[in-house]
Amino acid sequence: MERLTGRPLHPFLRRGIFFSHRDLHEILALYESGTKFYLYTGRGPSSDALHLGHMIPFLFTQYLQEAFQVPCVIQLTDDEKFLFSKDNNKKLEDYQRLGWENAKDILAVGFDVERTFIFRNTDYIHSMYPNILKIQKAVTYNQAKAIFGFDDSDNIGKHGFPAVQAAPSFSSSFPQLFGSQSNLPCLIPCAIDQDPYFRMTRDVAPKLGYRKPALIHSKFFPALQGENTKMSASVANTAIYVSDTAKQLKTKVNKYAFSGGGATIEEHQKHGGNCDIDISYKYLSFFLQDDQELERIRQDYSSGKMLTGEIKAKLIQLPIK
Ligand code: TRP
């Protein structure tokens, strides 16, 4: 990738945050021989604002778009969140609104206005529908149950949805961008939990005469409370939101970011901090671009020279980009 783009690798790649892939080498080989690909990623709009974990695939996709100068399509699955939500008080219109809100956070990452198409499924379904039908016909109910764990009490909309997430993997779903006959290679950056959708997609692609999409997967971003806790959109203090004020961000990090430091300053200076479990260090390892500075922080914190308050202060003032 460095050779093809003439740029240094993104820290997410250098540090193994994007850690696995399917057929990435093929996408790169095609690119090298002059065939451009397009990028596809998405978001299920379930909260008003995105948190840092949600931003990871978008930050990375934007980097890929800029480095390779390729088109990008972004799917907002208001339909998915409506069908899969257990909250019966929320209306379809609520998810449509969240999709609209989230589009702003996503575009603010810096996608190329000339090369980016962002859409909400309830608006755009029409153009994708021929491909959705072809995918639905090629997947049996048994397969869908085995992949997604549906059972007979799930609503019927859920069973049909995977085809809707699969469809943008095929460039003919975007006739106004690529033409209806197109079969451009597709690369999908996503969090690892989305892989089942695309295993299904890759399975049906040859049956439809399409190319299999390639994938590159990210690890999960840890919650403030520690590596093995989950960020929750409904529990506000588990995550930092892009809509948090500078003050809220400071309070959250100081109050909730799990610390691998010593219980007292004396103890910390004697035994040092543990970067393997320290959330401030973890977050810095996602977002601090400078490898040397990160390594210096790791050494100083591990030796006890840098205090917990200091590593938190470093994180609080760090710009994300
Ligand atoms: N299902 C994803 C979510 O719940 C949204 C999504 C749709 C997506 N298409 C995608 C994510 C493609 C990654 C890549 O957030």
mmCIF file of C-alpha atoms and ligand atoms in Angstrom:
data_model
loop_
_atom_site.group_PDB
_atom_site.id
_atom_site.type_symbol
_atom_site.label_atom_id
_atom_site.label_comp_id
_atom_site.label_asym_id
_atom_site.label_seq_id
_atom_site.Cartn_x
_atom_site.Cartn_y
_atom_site.Cartn_z
ATOM 1 C CA MET A 1 0.000 0.000 0.000
ATOM 2 C CA GLU A 2 2.877 2.366 0.715
ATOM 3 C CA ARG A 3 4.332 1.677 -2.687
ATOM 4 C CA LEU A 4 1.031 2.126 -4.522
ATOM 5 C CA THR A 5 -0.051 5.282 -2.717
ATOM 6 C CA GLY A 6 3.309 6.921 -2.067
ATOM 7 C CA ARG A 7 2.214 7.601 1.514
ATOM 8 C CA PRO A 8 3.161 6.168 4.868
ATOM 9 C CA LEU A 9 0.796 3.460 6.140
ATOM 10 C CA HIS A 10 -2.041 4.639 8.340
ATOM 11 C CA PRO A 11 -1.365 4.077 12.078
ATOM 12 C CA PHE A 12 -4.430 1.788 12.179
ATOM 13 C CA LEU A 13 -2.509 -0.543 9.856
ATOM 14 C CA ARG A 14 0.909 -0.112 11.476
ATOM 15 C CA ARG A 15 -0.616 -0.927 14.859
ATOM 16 C CA GLY A 16 -2.864 -3.793 13.858
ATOM 17 C CA ILE A 17 -6.133 -1.994 14.618
ATOM 18 C CA PHE A 18 -7.252 -3.105 11.173
ATOM 19 C CA PHE A 19 -5.999 -6.610 11.670
ATOM 20 C CA SER A 20 -7.520 -8.984 9.122
ATOM 21 C CA HIS A 21 -8.793 -9.025 5.569
ATOM 22 C CA ARG A 22 -10.313 -11.013 2.731
ATOM 23 C CA ASP A 23 -8.728 -10.639 -0.722
ATOM 24 C CA LEU A 24 -7.123 -7.247 -0.057
ATOM 25 C CA HIS A 25 -4.099 -8.378 -2.088
ATOM 26 C CA GLU A 26 -6.388 -8.865 -5.109
ATOM 27 C CA ILE A 27 -7.760 -5.325 -4.821
ATOM 28 C CA LEU A 28 -4.201 -4.003 -4.670
ATOM 29 C CA ALA A 29 -3.020 -6.121 -7.596
ATOM 30 C CA LEU A 30 -5.945 -4.896 -9.712
ATOM 31 C CA TYR A 31 -5.249 -1.293 -8.692
ATOM 32 C CA GLU A 32 -1.622 -1.717 -9.672
ATOM 33 C CA SER A 33 -2.646 -2.973 -13.094
ATOM 34 C CA GLY A 34 -4.934 0.043 -13.581
ATOM 35 C CA THR A 35 -8.375 -1.153 -12.385
ATOM 36 C CA LYS A 36 -9.751 1.134 -9.706
ATOM 37 C CA PHE A 37 -11.990 -0.145 -6.939
ATOM 38 C CA TYR A 38 -14.634 1.598 -4.854
ATOM 39 C CA LEU A 39 -15.061 1.659 -1.079
ATOM 40 C CA TYR A 40 -18.226 0.649 0.748
ATOM 41 C CA THR A 41 -18.958 1.113 4.440
ATOM 42 C CA GLY A 42 -21.971 1.942 6.584
ATOM 43 C CA ARG A 43 -23.638 2.711 9.853
ATOM 44 C CA GLY A 44 -26.775 1.631 11.657
ATOM 45 C CA PRO A 45 -28.217 4.891 13.021
ATOM 46 C CA SER A 46 -29.076 4.038 16.615
ATOM 47 C CA SER A 47 -27.919 7.166 18.484
ATOM 48 C CA ASP A 48 -27.993 10.914 17.895
ATOM 49 C CA ALA A 49 -24.231 11.265 17.717
ATOM 50 C CA LEU A 50 -21.398 8.903 16.910
ATOM 51 C CA HIS A 51 -18.883 7.891 19.555
ATOM 52 C CA LEU A 52 -15.175 7.312 19.021
ATOM 53 C CA GLY A 53 -15.643 3.607 18.356
ATOM 54 C CA HIS A 54 -18.073 4.351 15.529
ATOM 55 C CA MET A 55 -15.545 6.720 13.993
ATOM 56 C CA ILE A 56 -12.783 4.130 13.465
ATOM 57 C CA PRO A 57 -14.060 2.620 10.166
ATOM 58 C CA PHE A 58 -14.956 6.061 8.810
ATOM 59 C CA LEU A 59 -11.581 7.600 9.655
ATOM 60 C CA PHE A 60 -9.904 4.687 7.952
ATOM 61 C CA THR A 61 -12.208 4.689 4.920
ATOM 62 C CA GLN A 62 -11.570 8.404 4.430
ATOM 63 C CA TYR A 63 -7.811 7.752 4.520
ATOM 64 C CA LEU A 64 -8.183 4.988 1.913
ATOM 65 C CA GLN A 65 -10.282 7.250 -0.297
ATOM 66 C CA GLU A 66 -7.695 10.003 -0.167
ATOM 67 C CA ALA A 67 -4.706 7.700 -0.567
ATOM 68 C CA PHE A 68 -6.147 5.758 -3.533
ATOM 69 C CA GLN A 69 -8.364 8.528 -4.945
ATOM 70 C CA VAL A 70 -11.381 6.239 -5.285
ATOM 71 C CA PRO A 71 -15.163 6.585 -4.938
ATOM 72 C CA CYS A 72 -16.887 5.695 -1.701
ATOM 73 C CA VAL A 73 -20.481 4.718 -0.897
ATOM 74 C CA ILE A 74 -21.841 4.907 2.657
ATOM 75 C CA GLN A 75 -25.028 3.076 3.661
ATOM 76 C CA LEU A 76 -27.186 4.308 6.542
ATOM 77 C CA THR A 77 -29.336 1.379 7.642
ATOM 78 C CA ASP A 78 -32.329 3.103 9.209
ATOM 79 C CA ASP A 79 -34.352 0.057 8.087
ATOM 80 C CA GLU A 80 -32.037 -2.317 9.972
ATOM 81 C CA LYS A 81 -32.198 -0.388 13.234
ATOM 82 C CA PHE A 82 -35.977 -0.153 12.978
ATOM 83 C CA LEU A 83 -36.401 -3.893 12.354
ATOM 84 C CA PHE A 84 -33.835 -5.058 14.917
ATOM 85 C CA SER A 85 -34.684 -2.647 17.724
ATOM 86 C CA LYS A 86 -36.379 -4.061 20.800
ATOM 87 C CA ASP A 87 -37.722 -0.618 21.655
ATOM 88 C CA ASN A 88 -41.273 -0.614 20.333
ATOM 89 C CA ASN A 89 -41.730 3.046 21.237
ATOM 90 C CA LYS A 90 -39.310 4.155 18.563
ATOM 91 C CA LYS A 91 -40.888 4.813 15.194
ATOM 92 C CA LEU A 92 -39.417 4.277 11.752
ATOM 93 C CA GLU A 93 -39.349 8.052 11.416
ATOM 94 C CA ASP A 94 -37.067 8.249 14.460
ATOM 95 C CA TYR A 95 -34.474 6.053 12.746
ATOM 96 C CA GLN A 96 -34.788 8.059 9.554
ATOM 97 C CA ARG A 97 -34.035 11.195 11.547
ATOM 98 C CA LEU A 98 -31.035 9.569 13.243
ATOM 99 C CA GLY A 99 -29.727 8.548 9.813
ATOM 100 C CA TRP A 100 -29.882 12.157 8.714
ATOM 101 C CA GLU A 101 -28.134 13.341 11.901
ATOM 102 C CA ASN A 102 -25.415 10.696 11.626
ATOM 103 C CA ALA A 103 -24.707 11.606 8.002
ATOM 104 C CA LYS A 104 -23.346 14.948 9.230
ATOM 105 C CA ASP A 105 -20.934 13.368 11.719
ATOM 106 C CA ILE A 106 -19.744 10.948 9.065
ATOM 107 C CA LEU A 107 -19.181 13.525 6.340
ATOM 108 C CA ALA A 108 -17.329 15.753 8.829
ATOM 109 C CA VAL A 109 -14.539 13.156 8.817
ATOM 110 C CA GLY A 110 -13.504 14.730 5.503
ATOM 111 C CA PHE A 111 -14.800 12.550 2.676
ATOM 112 C CA ASP A 112 -14.239 13.865 -0.832
ATOM 113 C CA VAL A 113 -17.474 15.605 -1.892
ATOM 114 C CA GLU A 114 -16.875 14.728 -5.551
ATOM 115 C CA ARG A 115 -16.343 11.041 -4.870
ATOM 116 C CA THR A 116 -18.674 10.163 -2.005
ATOM 117 C CA PHE A 117 -22.261 8.964 -2.021
ATOM 118 C CA ILE A 118 -24.036 8.652 1.336
ATOM 119 C CA PHE A 119 -27.582 7.300 1.437
ATOM 120 C CA ARG A 120 -30.315 6.225 3.779
ATOM 121 C CA ASN A 121 -31.859 2.883 2.847
ATOM 122 C CA THR A 122 -35.452 4.092 3.111
ATOM 123 C CA ASP A 123 -34.647 6.706 0.438
ATOM 124 C CA TYR A 124 -32.369 4.765 -1.848
ATOM 125 C CA ILE A 125 -33.794 1.221 -1.795
ATOM 126 C CA HIS A 126 -35.250 1.638 -5.286
ATOM 127 C CA SER A 127 -31.946 1.564 -7.177
ATOM 128 C CA MET A 128 -30.650 -1.375 -5.157
ATOM 129 C CA TYR A 129 -33.829 -3.410 -5.391
ATOM 130 C CA PRO A 130 -32.945 -5.500 -8.475
ATOM 131 C CA ASN A 131 -29.762 -6.676 -6.736
ATOM 132 C CA ILE A 132 -31.572 -7.177 -3.435
ATOM 133 C CA LEU A 133 -34.011 -9.527 -5.179
ATOM 134 C CA LYS A 134 -31.242 -11.492 -6.865
ATOM 135 C CA ILE A 135 -29.429 -11.890 -3.537
ATOM 136 C CA GLN A 136 -32.599 -12.899 -1.689
ATOM 137 C CA LYS A 137 -33.322 -15.589 -4.240
ATOM 138 C CA ALA A 138 -29.792 -16.987 -3.897
ATOM 139 C CA VAL A 139 -29.841 -17.397 -0.079
ATOM 140 C CA THR A 140 -32.033 -20.007 1.606
ATOM 141 C CA TYR A 141 -33.762 -19.552 4.907
ATOM 142 C CA ASN A 142 -31.552 -22.263 6.399
ATOM 143 C CA GLN A 143 -28.434 -20.383 5.382
ATOM 144 C CA ALA A 144 -29.701 -17.109 6.828
ATOM 145 C CA LYS A 145 -30.628 -18.816 10.094
ATOM 146 C CA ALA A 146 -27.212 -20.484 10.326
ATOM 147 C CA ILE A 147 -25.349 -17.213 9.678
ATOM 148 C CA PHE A 148 -27.428 -14.740 11.699
ATOM 149 C CA GLY A 149 -29.117 -16.920 14.286
ATOM 150 C CA PHE A 150 -32.666 -15.893 13.366
ATOM 151 C CA ASP A 151 -35.478 -17.974 14.747
ATOM 152 C CA ASP A 152 -39.157 -18.390 13.993
ATOM 153 C CA SER A 153 -40.212 -15.657 16.392
ATOM 154 C CA ASP A 154 -38.121 -12.935 14.683
ATOM 155 C CA ASN A 155 -40.063 -10.562 12.468
ATOM 156 C CA ILE A 156 -39.897 -11.336 8.742
ATOM 157 C CA GLY A 157 -38.176 -8.034 7.945
ATOM 158 C CA LYS A 158 -35.035 -9.200 9.751
ATOM 159 C CA HIS A 159 -34.766 -12.248 7.513
ATOM 160 C CA GLY A 160 -34.752 -10.143 4.390
ATOM 161 C CA PHE A 161 -32.407 -7.442 5.644
ATOM 162 C CA PRO A 162 -29.009 -9.112 5.040
ATOM 163 C CA ALA A 163 -29.607 -8.797 1.287
ATOM 164 C CA VAL A 164 -29.997 -5.031 1.758
ATOM 165 C CA GLN A 165 -26.613 -4.755 3.454
ATOM 166 C CA ALA A 166 -25.084 -7.020 0.799
ATOM 167 C CA ALA A 167 -26.372 -5.103 -2.240
ATOM 168 C CA PRO A 168 -23.971 -2.087 -2.101
ATOM 169 C CA SER A 169 -21.075 -4.571 -2.459
ATOM 170 C CA PHE A 170 -22.037 -4.790 -6.133
ATOM 171 C CA SER A 171 -21.362 -1.690 -8.204
ATOM 172 C CA SER A 172 -24.480 -2.203 -10.343
ATOM 173 C CA SER A 173 -26.507 -1.137 -7.277
ATOM 174 C CA PHE A 174 -25.350 2.399 -8.118
ATOM 175 C CA PRO A 175 -26.400 2.900 -11.732
ATOM 176 C CA GLN A 176 -26.176 6.697 -11.445
ATOM 177 C CA LEU A 177 -22.563 6.446 -10.245
ATOM 178 C CA PHE A 178 -21.162 3.479 -12.112
ATOM 179 C CA GLY A 179 -23.747 2.410 -14.712
ATOM 180 C CA SER A 180 -26.009 -0.604 -14.368
ATOM 181 C CA GLN A 181 -23.678 -2.943 -16.253
ATOM 182 C CA SER A 182 -20.652 -2.231 -14.089
ATOM 183 C CA ASN A 183 -18.763 -4.833 -12.089
ATOM 184 C CA LEU A 184 -16.154 -2.758 -10.272
ATOM 185 C CA PRO A 185 -14.092 -4.309 -7.488
ATOM 186 C CA CYS A 186 -15.332 -3.330 -4.026
ATOM 187 C CA LEU A 187 -13.376 -2.985 -0.775
ATOM 188 C CA ILE A 188 -15.314 -2.897 2.495
ATOM 189 C CA PRO A 189 -13.639 -1.490 5.631
ATOM 190 C CA CYS A 190 -15.719 -2.521 8.661
ATOM 191 C CA ALA A 191 -15.607 -3.683 12.263
ATOM 192 C CA ILE A 192 -15.122 -7.438 12.589
ATOM 193 C CA ASP A 193 -18.715 -8.044 13.768
ATOM 194 C CA GLN A 194 -19.988 -7.180 10.266
ATOM 195 C CA ASP A 195 -18.128 -10.056 8.648
ATOM 196 C CA PRO A 196 -21.111 -12.495 8.600
ATOM 197 C CA TYR A 197 -23.015 -10.208 6.207
ATOM 198 C CA PHE A 198 -20.133 -10.250 3.812
ATOM 199 C CA ARG A 199 -19.395 -13.949 4.089
ATOM 200 C CA MET A 200 -22.946 -14.355 2.834
ATOM 201 C CA THR A 201 -22.334 -11.723 0.137
ATOM 202 C CA ARG A 202 -19.131 -13.398 -1.037
ATOM 203 C CA ASP A 203 -20.975 -16.693 -1.175
ATOM 204 C CA VAL A 204 -23.705 -15.429 -3.493
ATOM 205 C CA ALA A 205 -21.515 -13.189 -5.702
ATOM 206 C CA PRO A 206 -20.400 -15.878 -8.185
ATOM 207 C CA LYS A 207 -23.982 -17.180 -8.497
ATOM 208 C CA LEU A 208 -24.983 -13.697 -9.687
ATOM 209 C CA GLY A 209 -21.991 -13.303 -11.993
ATOM 210 C CA TYR A 210 -20.476 -10.615 -9.734
ATOM 211 C CA ARG A 211 -17.070 -10.152 -8.136
ATOM 212 C CA LYS A 212 -16.714 -11.009 -4.465
ATOM 213 C CA PRO A 213 -16.153 -7.885 -2.368
ATOM 214 C CA ALA A 214 -12.861 -7.642 -0.499
ATOM 215 C CA LEU A 215 -12.830 -6.752 3.191
ATOM 216 C CA ILE A 216 -10.601 -5.219 5.801
ATOM 217 C CA HIS A 217 -11.653 -5.607 9.438
ATOM 218 C CA SER A 218 -11.034 -3.570 12.578
ATOM 219 C CA LYS A 219 -10.874 -4.625 16.181
ATOM 220 C CA PHE A 220 -13.315 -3.211 18.685
ATOM 221 C CA PHE A 221 -12.606 0.061 20.404
ATOM 222 C CA PRO A 222 -12.670 -0.397 24.181
ATOM 223 C CA ALA A 223 -15.125 1.392 26.485
ATOM 224 C CA LEU A 224 -13.831 3.941 28.986
ATOM 225 C CA GLN A 225 -14.344 1.420 31.789
ATOM 226 C CA GLY A 226 -11.768 -0.996 30.390
ATOM 227 C CA GLU A 227 -10.788 -3.461 27.712
ATOM 228 C CA ASN A 228 -13.459 -6.040 28.469
ATOM 229 C CA THR A 229 -16.421 -3.727 28.871
ATOM 230 C CA LYS A 230 -18.669 -2.719 26.028
ATOM 231 C CA MET A 231 -19.438 0.787 24.865
ATOM 232 C CA SER A 232 -23.110 1.344 24.982
ATOM 233 C CA ALA A 233 -25.059 3.989 23.154
ATOM 234 C CA SER A 234 -27.556 4.045 26.017
ATOM 235 C CA VAL A 235 -25.042 4.321 28.867
ATOM 236 C CA ALA A 236 -23.564 7.782 28.276
ATOM 237 C CA ASN A 237 -20.473 7.486 30.445
ATOM 238 C CA THR A 238 -19.066 4.447 28.676
ATOM 239 C CA ALA A 239 -18.110 6.386 25.557
ATOM 240 C CA ILE A 240 -16.885 9.711 24.237
ATOM 241 C CA TYR A 241 -19.255 11.181 21.692
ATOM 242 C CA VAL A 242 -18.291 13.521 18.870
ATOM 243 C CA SER A 243 -20.936 15.859 20.277
ATOM 244 C CA ASP A 244 -19.372 16.004 23.779
ATOM 245 C CA THR A 245 -18.100 19.417 24.753
ATOM 246 C CA ALA A 246 -14.438 19.875 25.656
ATOM 247 C CA LYS A 247 -15.536 20.011 29.279
ATOM 248 C CA GLN A 248 -17.575 16.797 29.104
ATOM 249 C CA LEU A 249 -14.684 15.054 27.428
ATOM 250 C CA LYS A 250 -12.294 16.152 30.145
ATOM 251 C CA THR A 251 -14.637 15.006 32.911
ATOM 252 C CA LYS A 252 -15.271 11.639 31.261
ATOM 253 C CA VAL A 253 -11.589 10.882 30.805
ATOM 254 C CA ASN A 254 -10.608 12.033 34.288
ATOM 255 C CA LYS A 255 -13.483 10.308 36.020
ATOM 256 C CA TYR A 256 -14.145 7.142 34.019
ATOM 257 C CA ALA A 257 -11.116 6.173 31.915
ATOM 258 C CA PHE A 258 -9.897 2.963 33.538
ATOM 259 C CA SER A 259 -6.401 3.469 34.882
ATOM 260 C CA GLY A 260 -3.520 1.030 34.889
ATOM 261 C CA GLY A 261 -1.622 3.343 37.223
ATOM 262 C CA GLY A 262 -0.601 2.761 40.844
ATOM 263 C CA ALA A 263 -3.085 3.396 43.678
ATOM 264 C CA THR A 264 -0.955 6.227 45.081
ATOM 265 C CA ILE A 265 1.723 8.431 43.549
ATOM 266 C CA GLU A 266 4.378 6.683 45.640
ATOM 267 C CA GLU A 267 3.251 3.270 44.453
ATOM 268 C CA HIS A 268 3.017 4.454 40.858
ATOM 269 C CA GLN A 269 6.523 5.870 40.941
ATOM 270 C CA LYS A 270 7.820 2.659 42.481
ATOM 271 C CA HIS A 271 6.074 0.056 40.282
ATOM 272 C CA GLY A 272 5.004 2.048 37.215
ATOM 273 C CA GLY A 273 1.741 1.907 35.267
ATOM 274 C CA ASN A 274 0.357 -0.972 33.229
ATOM 275 C CA CYS A 275 -0.200 0.097 29.614
ATOM 276 C CA ASP A 276 -1.861 -3.212 28.757
ATOM 277 C CA ILE A 277 -4.951 -2.258 30.741
ATOM 278 C CA ASP A 278 -4.752 1.542 30.838
ATOM 279 C CA ILE A 279 -7.550 3.033 28.748
ATOM 280 C CA SER A 280 -5.891 6.408 28.269
ATOM 281 C CA TYR A 281 -2.872 4.658 26.806
ATOM 282 C CA LYS A 282 -5.154 2.461 24.662
ATOM 283 C CA TYR A 283 -6.953 5.476 23.239
ATOM 284 C CA LEU A 284 -3.645 7.214 22.556
ATOM 285 C CA SER A 285 -2.527 4.116 20.671
ATOM 286 C CA PHE A 286 -5.551 4.522 18.384
ATOM 287 C CA PHE A 287 -5.277 8.251 17.823
ATOM 288 C CA LEU A 288 -1.754 9.539 18.476
ATOM 289 C CA GLN A 289 -0.133 9.419 15.038
ATOM 290 C CA ASP A 290 3.513 9.866 16.044
ATOM 291 C CA ASP A 291 5.055 6.431 16.737
ATOM 292 C CA GLN A 292 8.040 7.862 18.594
ATOM 293 C CA GLU A 293 5.958 9.975 20.902
ATOM 294 C CA LEU A 294 3.656 7.034 21.644
ATOM 295 C CA GLU A 295 6.661 4.858 22.475
ATOM 296 C CA ARG A 296 8.074 7.562 24.757
ATOM 297 C CA ILE A 297 4.749 7.751 26.599
ATOM 298 C CA ARG A 298 4.651 3.974 26.929
ATOM 299 C CA GLN A 299 8.128 3.904 28.458
ATOM 300 C CA ASP A 300 7.551 6.856 30.787
ATOM 301 C CA TYR A 301 4.191 5.574 31.992
ATOM 302 C CA SER A 302 5.413 2.002 32.448
ATOM 303 C CA SER A 303 8.410 3.184 34.446
ATOM 304 C CA GLY A 304 6.281 5.422 36.660
ATOM 305 C CA LYS A 305 7.919 8.621 35.466
ATOM 306 C CA MET A 306 4.660 9.744 33.847
ATOM 307 C CA LEU A 307 1.665 9.931 36.181
ATOM 308 C CA THR A 308 -1.954 8.931 35.489
ATOM 309 C CA GLY A 309 -3.049 12.582 35.547
ATOM 310 C CA GLU A 310 -0.414 13.343 32.941
ATOM 311 C CA ILE A 311 -1.339 10.573 30.528
ATOM 312 C CA LYS A 312 -4.998 11.584 30.855
ATOM 313 C CA ALA A 313 -4.111 15.216 30.147
ATOM 314 C CA LYS A 314 -2.246 14.073 27.038
ATOM 315 C CA LEU A 315 -5.332 12.218 25.813
ATOM 316 C CA ILE A 316 -7.719 15.077 26.609
ATOM 317 C CA GLN A 317 -5.845 17.583 24.467
ATOM 318 C CA LEU A 318 -5.236 15.211 21.532
ATOM 319 C CA PRO A 319 -6.884 16.234 18.258
ATOM 320 C CA ILE A 320 -8.409 13.333 16.324
ATOM 321 C CA LYS A 321 -7.504 12.976 12.712
HETATM 322 N N1 TRP B 1 -24.951 -3.126 9.997
HETATM 323 C C1 TRP B 1 -24.081 -2.000 10.261
HETATM 324 C C2 TRP B 1 -24.358 -1.453 11.686
HETATM 325 O O1 TRP B 1 -25.186 -1.919 12.389
HETATM 326 C C3 TRP B 1 -24.268 -0.887 9.261
HETATM 327 C C4 TRP B 1 -23.675 -1.194 7.908
HETATM 328 C C5 TRP B 1 -24.374 -1.287 6.735
HETATM 329 C C6 TRP B 1 -22.313 -1.428 7.577
HETATM 330 N N2 TRP B 1 -23.561 -1.554 5.696
HETATM 331 C C7 TRP B 1 -22.274 -1.634 6.173
HETATM 332 C C8 TRP B 1 -21.116 -1.447 8.317
HETATM 333 C C9 TRP B 1 -21.056 -1.903 5.521
HETATM 334 C C10 TRP B 1 -19.922 -1.708 7.664
HETATM 335 C C11 TRP B 1 -19.908 -1.931 6.264
HETATM 336 O O2 TRP B 1 -23.709 -0.534 12.104
#
